[in-house]
């Protein structure tokens, strides 16, 4: 199986050292970053719809993009899913498995393998640049990433475990992806008052935790998903279906 996880908006400046691989689209990312570096902090604030504080940090990151230390992608992000993945504590065997089976989606880098060396950045799907031909990032990447993802999944067992978010589906021709490979998308619900509800923080947490579960076990079958449990979430037999397994937690 291949696994898809979204990147995160928050990133660290330093990370554990490791042998790095090169992102598949590193030259494209560098070119886009160079164009972003030409904007002022105020222009970046408007372009990315971010606060003045974040825009200043983003400006400095793009300014230093070509000289900043490279971080392994799986260690670089600090969002909710990554906090529950706890990549720094994964075994060497789990990380080797991740390098072959995990893709991280990124609006700047396209698709990343876990040990790809990257620089901290901020990018949104709606950003249009000269380097994208005036198209938003989501459209600019579509042909490139669809071909790479489909080739990788078909070269494996034809199954993609989708732990990314719907926002990042825009990076691909999702209709073609859905038709050509099997997509398994775990669903995480809190049962409250007899109603199943999606709570964003829990959903993000569980995506990181279930990824850790798969990597630690070096899982080769989606059937392994059914053994996952975390913080009260457990597989709910009879809910969802094989491609949309439900994991449910009773509310406190």
CSV table of C-alpha atoms in Angstrom, one decimal:
chain,number,residue,atom,x,y,z
A,1,UNK,CA,0.0,0.0,0.0
A,2,UNK,CA,0.9,3.6,-0.4
A,3,UNK,CA,-0.2,6.2,2.2
A,4,UNK,CA,-1.0,9.9,1.7
A,5,UNK,CA,-0.7,12.5,4.5
A,6,UNK,CA,-1.1,16.3,4.3
A,7,UNK,CA,1.7,18.6,5.4
A,8,UNK,CA,1.1,21.2,8.1
A,9,UNK,CA,1.1,25.0,8.3
A,10,UNK,CA,3.4,25.0,11.4
A,11,UNK,CA,7.0,23.9,11.0
A,12,UNK,CA,10.1,23.8,13.2
A,13,UNK,CA,13.4,25.4,12.6
A,14,UNK,CA,15.5,22.5,13.6
A,15,UNK,CA,15.0,18.7,13.5
A,16,UNK,CA,16.9,15.5,14.1
A,17,UNK,CA,19.7,14.9,11.6
A,18,UNK,CA,19.2,12.1,9.1
A,19,UNK,CA,20.4,10.9,5.7
A,20,UNK,CA,18.3,13.0,3.3
A,21,UNK,CA,16.7,12.2,0.0
A,22,UNK,CA,15.9,14.8,-2.7
A,23,UNK,CA,12.3,15.9,-3.3
A,24,UNK,CA,11.0,14.8,-6.6
A,25,UNK,CA,10.2,18.4,-7.6
A,26,UNK,CA,13.0,20.2,-5.7
A,27,UNK,CA,14.0,22.5,-8.7
A,28,UNK,CA,10.3,23.6,-9.2
A,29,UNK,CA,9.9,24.3,-5.4
A,30,UNK,CA,13.2,26.4,-5.4
A,31,UNK,CA,12.0,28.4,-8.4
A,32,UNK,CA,8.6,29.1,-6.8
A,33,UNK,CA,10.3,30.0,-3.5
A,34,UNK,CA,12.6,32.5,-5.4
A,35,UNK,CA,9.5,34.2,-6.7
A,36,UNK,CA,7.9,34.3,-3.3
A,37,UNK,CA,11.0,35.8,-1.9
A,38,UNK,CA,10.5,38.8,-4.2
A,39,UNK,CA,7.4,39.8,-2.3
A,40,UNK,CA,7.4,42.1,0.7
A,41,UNK,CA,6.0,40.9,4.1
A,42,UNK,CA,2.9,43.0,3.5
A,43,UNK,CA,2.4,41.5,0.0
A,44,UNK,CA,2.8,38.0,1.5
A,45,UNK,CA,0.2,38.9,4.1
A,46,UNK,CA,-2.3,39.6,1.4
A,47,UNK,CA,-1.2,36.8,-1.0
A,48,UNK,CA,-1.4,34.1,1.7
A,49,UNK,CA,-4.1,35.6,3.8
A,50,UNK,CA,-2.0,35.5,7.0
A,51,UNK,CA,-1.3,37.7,10.0
A,52,UNK,CA,1.4,40.4,10.0
A,53,UNK,CA,3.5,38.3,12.4
A,54,UNK,CA,3.2,35.1,10.3
A,55,UNK,CA,3.9,37.1,7.1
A,56,UNK,CA,7.2,38.5,8.6
A,57,UNK,CA,8.3,34.9,9.5
A,58,UNK,CA,7.3,33.7,6.0
A,59,UNK,CA,9.2,36.4,4.3
A,60,UNK,CA,12.4,35.6,6.2
A,61,UNK,CA,11.9,31.9,5.4
A,62,UNK,CA,11.7,32.6,1.7
A,63,UNK,CA,14.5,35.1,1.8
A,64,UNK,CA,16.8,32.4,3.3
A,65,UNK,CA,15.3,29.5,1.3
A,66,UNK,CA,18.5,28.7,-0.6
A,67,UNK,CA,20.8,28.8,2.4
A,68,UNK,CA,18.7,27.4,5.2
A,69,UNK,CA,19.5,24.0,6.6
A,70,UNK,CA,17.4,21.2,5.1
A,71,UNK,CA,15.1,19.2,7.4
A,72,UNK,CA,13.7,15.7,6.9
A,73,UNK,CA,10.0,16.3,5.9
A,74,UNK,CA,8.6,13.9,8.4
A,75,UNK,CA,10.3,15.7,11.2
A,76,UNK,CA,9.8,19.3,9.9
A,77,UNK,CA,6.0,19.6,10.4
A,78,UNK,CA,4.5,20.3,13.9
A,79,UNK,CA,0.7,20.2,13.2
A,80,UNK,CA,-1.8,18.1,15.1
A,81,UNK,CA,-1.3,15.0,13.0
A,82,UNK,CA,2.5,15.2,13.4
A,83,UNK,CA,2.3,15.6,17.1
A,84,UNK,CA,0.5,12.3,17.4
A,85,UNK,CA,2.7,10.6,14.8
A,86,UNK,CA,5.7,11.4,17.0
A,87,UNK,CA,8.1,10.7,14.1
A,88,UNK,CA,11.2,11.3,16.2
A,89,UNK,CA,10.4,8.2,18.2
A,90,UNK,CA,9.8,5.9,15.2
A,91,UNK,CA,12.2,3.0,14.8
A,92,UNK,CA,14.7,2.9,12.0
A,93,UNK,CA,12.7,0.1,10.4
A,94,UNK,CA,9.5,2.1,10.5
A,95,UNK,CA,11.2,5.1,8.9
A,96,UNK,CA,12.6,2.9,6.1
A,97,UNK,CA,9.1,1.5,5.5
A,98,UNK,CA,7.7,5.1,5.5
A,99,UNK,CA,10.3,6.1,2.9
A,100,UNK,CA,8.9,3.5,0.5
A,101,UNK,CA,5.2,3.8,1.4
A,102,UNK,CA,4.4,7.4,2.6
A,103,UNK,CA,3.8,10.5,0.5
A,104,UNK,CA,3.3,13.9,2.1
A,105,UNK,CA,1.3,16.4,0.1
A,106,UNK,CA,2.6,20.0,-0.2
A,107,UNK,CA,1.5,23.0,-2.1
A,108,UNK,CA,5.1,24.1,-2.5
A,109,UNK,CA,6.9,20.8,-3.0
A,110,UNK,CA,4.2,18.8,-4.6
A,111,UNK,CA,4.7,15.3,-3.1
A,112,UNK,CA,7.4,14.4,-0.6
A,113,UNK,CA,8.8,11.3,0.8
A,114,UNK,CA,9.5,11.4,4.6
A,115,UNK,CA,13.2,11.8,4.4
A,116,UNK,CA,13.2,14.4,1.6
A,117,UNK,CA,15.2,17.5,2.7
A,118,UNK,CA,13.0,20.6,2.8
A,119,UNK,CA,13.1,24.2,4.0
A,120,UNK,CA,10.3,25.6,6.3
A,121,UNK,CA,7.7,27.5,4.2
A,122,UNK,CA,4.2,28.7,4.0
A,123,UNK,CA,2.0,28.1,0.9
A,124,UNK,CA,-1.7,27.9,0.0
A,125,UNK,CA,-3.6,26.2,-2.7
A,126,UNK,CA,-5.0,29.5,-4.1
A,127,UNK,CA,-1.7,31.2,-4.7
A,128,UNK,CA,-1.0,32.2,-8.3
A,129,UNK,CA,2.6,33.0,-9.5
A,130,UNK,CA,4.3,33.6,-12.7
A,131,UNK,CA,6.0,30.2,-12.3
A,132,UNK,CA,2.6,28.6,-12.2
A,133,UNK,CA,1.4,30.3,-15.4
A,134,UNK,CA,-1.0,32.3,-13.4
A,135,UNK,CA,-2.8,29.1,-12.2
A,136,UNK,CA,-3.5,28.4,-8.6
A,137,UNK,CA,-1.0,25.9,-7.0
A,138,UNK,CA,-3.7,23.2,-6.9
A,139,UNK,CA,-4.1,23.3,-10.7
A,140,UNK,CA,-0.4,23.8,-11.4
A,141,UNK,CA,0.6,20.6,-9.7
A,142,UNK,CA,-2.3,18.4,-10.9
A,143,UNK,CA,-0.8,16.6,-13.9
A,144,UNK,CA,2.6,16.1,-12.4
A,145,UNK,CA,1.4,14.7,-9.1
A,146,UNK,CA,-1.4,12.6,-10.5
A,147,UNK,CA,1.1,10.7,-12.7
A,148,UNK,CA,3.5,10.2,-9.9
A,149,UNK,CA,0.9,9.0,-7.4
A,150,UNK,CA,-0.8,6.6,-9.8
A,151,UNK,CA,2.6,5.1,-10.9
A,152,UNK,CA,3.7,4.6,-7.3
A,153,UNK,CA,0.4,3.1,-6.1
A,154,UNK,CA,0.1,0.8,-9.2
A,155,UNK,CA,3.7,-0.2,-8.7
A,156,UNK,CA,2.8,-1.3,-5.2
A,157,UNK,CA,-0.4,-3.2,-4.6
A,158,UNK,CA,-2.9,-0.7,-6.1
A,159,UNK,CA,-4.2,0.6,-2.8
A,160,UNK,CA,-3.9,4.1,-1.3
A,161,UNK,CA,-4.6,4.8,2.3
A,162,UNK,CA,-5.9,8.4,2.3
A,163,UNK,CA,-5.0,10.2,5.5
A,164,UNK,CA,-4.7,13.6,3.8
A,165,UNK,CA,-7.6,16.1,3.6
A,166,UNK,CA,-10.1,16.9,0.9
A,167,UNK,CA,-8.3,20.3,0.4
A,168,UNK,CA,-5.2,18.4,-0.9
A,169,UNK,CA,-7.2,16.3,-3.3
A,170,UNK,CA,-7.2,19.4,-5.5
A,171,UNK,CA,-3.5,18.6,-6.2
A,172,UNK,CA,-4.6,15.6,-8.3
A,173,UNK,CA,-7.0,14.6,-10.9
A,174,UNK,CA,-9.0,13.0,-8.2
A,175,UNK,CA,-11.6,11.5,-10.5
A,176,UNK,CA,-8.8,9.6,-12.4
A,177,UNK,CA,-7.2,8.6,-9.1
A,178,UNK,CA,-10.5,7.3,-7.8
A,179,UNK,CA,-11.1,5.3,-11.0
A,180,UNK,CA,-7.7,3.8,-11.4
A,181,UNK,CA,-6.7,2.7,-7.9
A,182,UNK,CA,-8.4,1.6,-4.6
A,183,UNK,CA,-8.7,4.4,-2.1
A,184,UNK,CA,-9.2,3.5,1.6
A,185,UNK,CA,-10.1,6.5,3.7
A,186,UNK,CA,-10.4,5.9,7.5
A,187,UNK,CA,-13.2,8.0,9.1
A,188,UNK,CA,-13.0,9.2,12.8
A,189,UNK,CA,-16.1,10.0,14.7
A,190,UNK,CA,-17.1,11.0,18.2
A,191,UNK,CA,-20.5,9.5,19.3
A,192,UNK,CA,-22.4,12.3,21.1
A,193,UNK,CA,-26.1,12.1,22.0
A,194,UNK,CA,-26.5,9.2,19.6
A,195,UNK,CA,-25.1,11.2,16.7
A,196,UNK,CA,-21.8,10.6,15.0
A,197,UNK,CA,-19.8,13.8,14.7
A,198,UNK,CA,-16.4,14.8,13.2
A,199,UNK,CA,-14.3,16.8,15.5
A,200,UNK,CA,-11.4,18.3,13.6
A,201,UNK,CA,-8.8,18.1,16.4
A,202,UNK,CA,-9.6,14.4,17.0
A,203,UNK,CA,-9.6,13.6,13.3
A,204,UNK,CA,-6.2,15.2,12.8
A,205,UNK,CA,-4.8,13.4,15.9
A,206,UNK,CA,-6.1,10.1,14.7
A,207,UNK,CA,-4.6,10.5,11.3
A,208,UNK,CA,-1.2,10.9,12.8
A,209,UNK,CA,-1.7,8.0,15.3
A,210,UNK,CA,-3.0,5.6,12.7
A,211,UNK,CA,-0.1,6.4,10.4
A,212,UNK,CA,2.3,5.6,13.3
A,213,UNK,CA,0.3,2.3,13.8
A,214,UNK,CA,0.8,1.3,10.2
A,215,UNK,CA,4.5,2.3,10.1
A,216,UNK,CA,5.4,0.5,13.3
A,217,UNK,CA,3.8,-2.7,12.0
A,218,UNK,CA,5.1,-2.2,8.4
A,219,UNK,CA,1.6,-3.1,7.3
A,220,UNK,CA,1.1,-4.6,3.9
A,221,UNK,CA,-2.7,-5.0,4.1
A,222,UNK,CA,-5.4,-2.5,4.8
A,223,UNK,CA,-7.0,-5.2,7.0
A,224,UNK,CA,-4.4,-4.2,9.6
A,225,UNK,CA,-6.3,-0.9,10.0
A,226,UNK,CA,-9.1,-2.7,11.9
A,227,UNK,CA,-6.7,-3.4,14.8
A,228,UNK,CA,-6.1,0.3,15.4
A,229,UNK,CA,-7.3,1.9,18.6
A,230,UNK,CA,-6.3,5.3,20.2
A,231,UNK,CA,-7.6,7.5,22.9
A,232,UNK,CA,-11.0,5.7,23.0
A,233,UNK,CA,-11.3,5.4,19.2
A,234,UNK,CA,-11.7,1.8,17.9
A,235,UNK,CA,-12.8,0.1,14.7
A,236,UNK,CA,-16.6,0.0,14.5
A,237,UNK,CA,-17.6,-3.3,12.7
A,238,UNK,CA,-20.8,-2.8,10.7
A,239,UNK,CA,-20.3,0.9,10.2
A,240,UNK,CA,-18.9,2.4,7.0
A,241,UNK,CA,-17.5,-0.2,4.5
A,242,UNK,CA,-14.1,-1.7,3.6
A,243,UNK,CA,-13.0,1.5,1.8
A,244,UNK,CA,-14.4,3.8,4.5
A,245,UNK,CA,-13.7,2.1,7.8
A,246,UNK,CA,-15.2,3.9,10.8
A,247,UNK,CA,-13.4,4.5,14.1
A,248,UNK,CA,-15.7,5.7,16.8
A,249,UNK,CA,-15.2,7.2,20.3
A,250,UNK,CA,-17.9,7.8,22.8
A,251,UNK,CA,-18.0,11.4,24.0
A,252,UNK,CA,-17.0,12.1,27.7
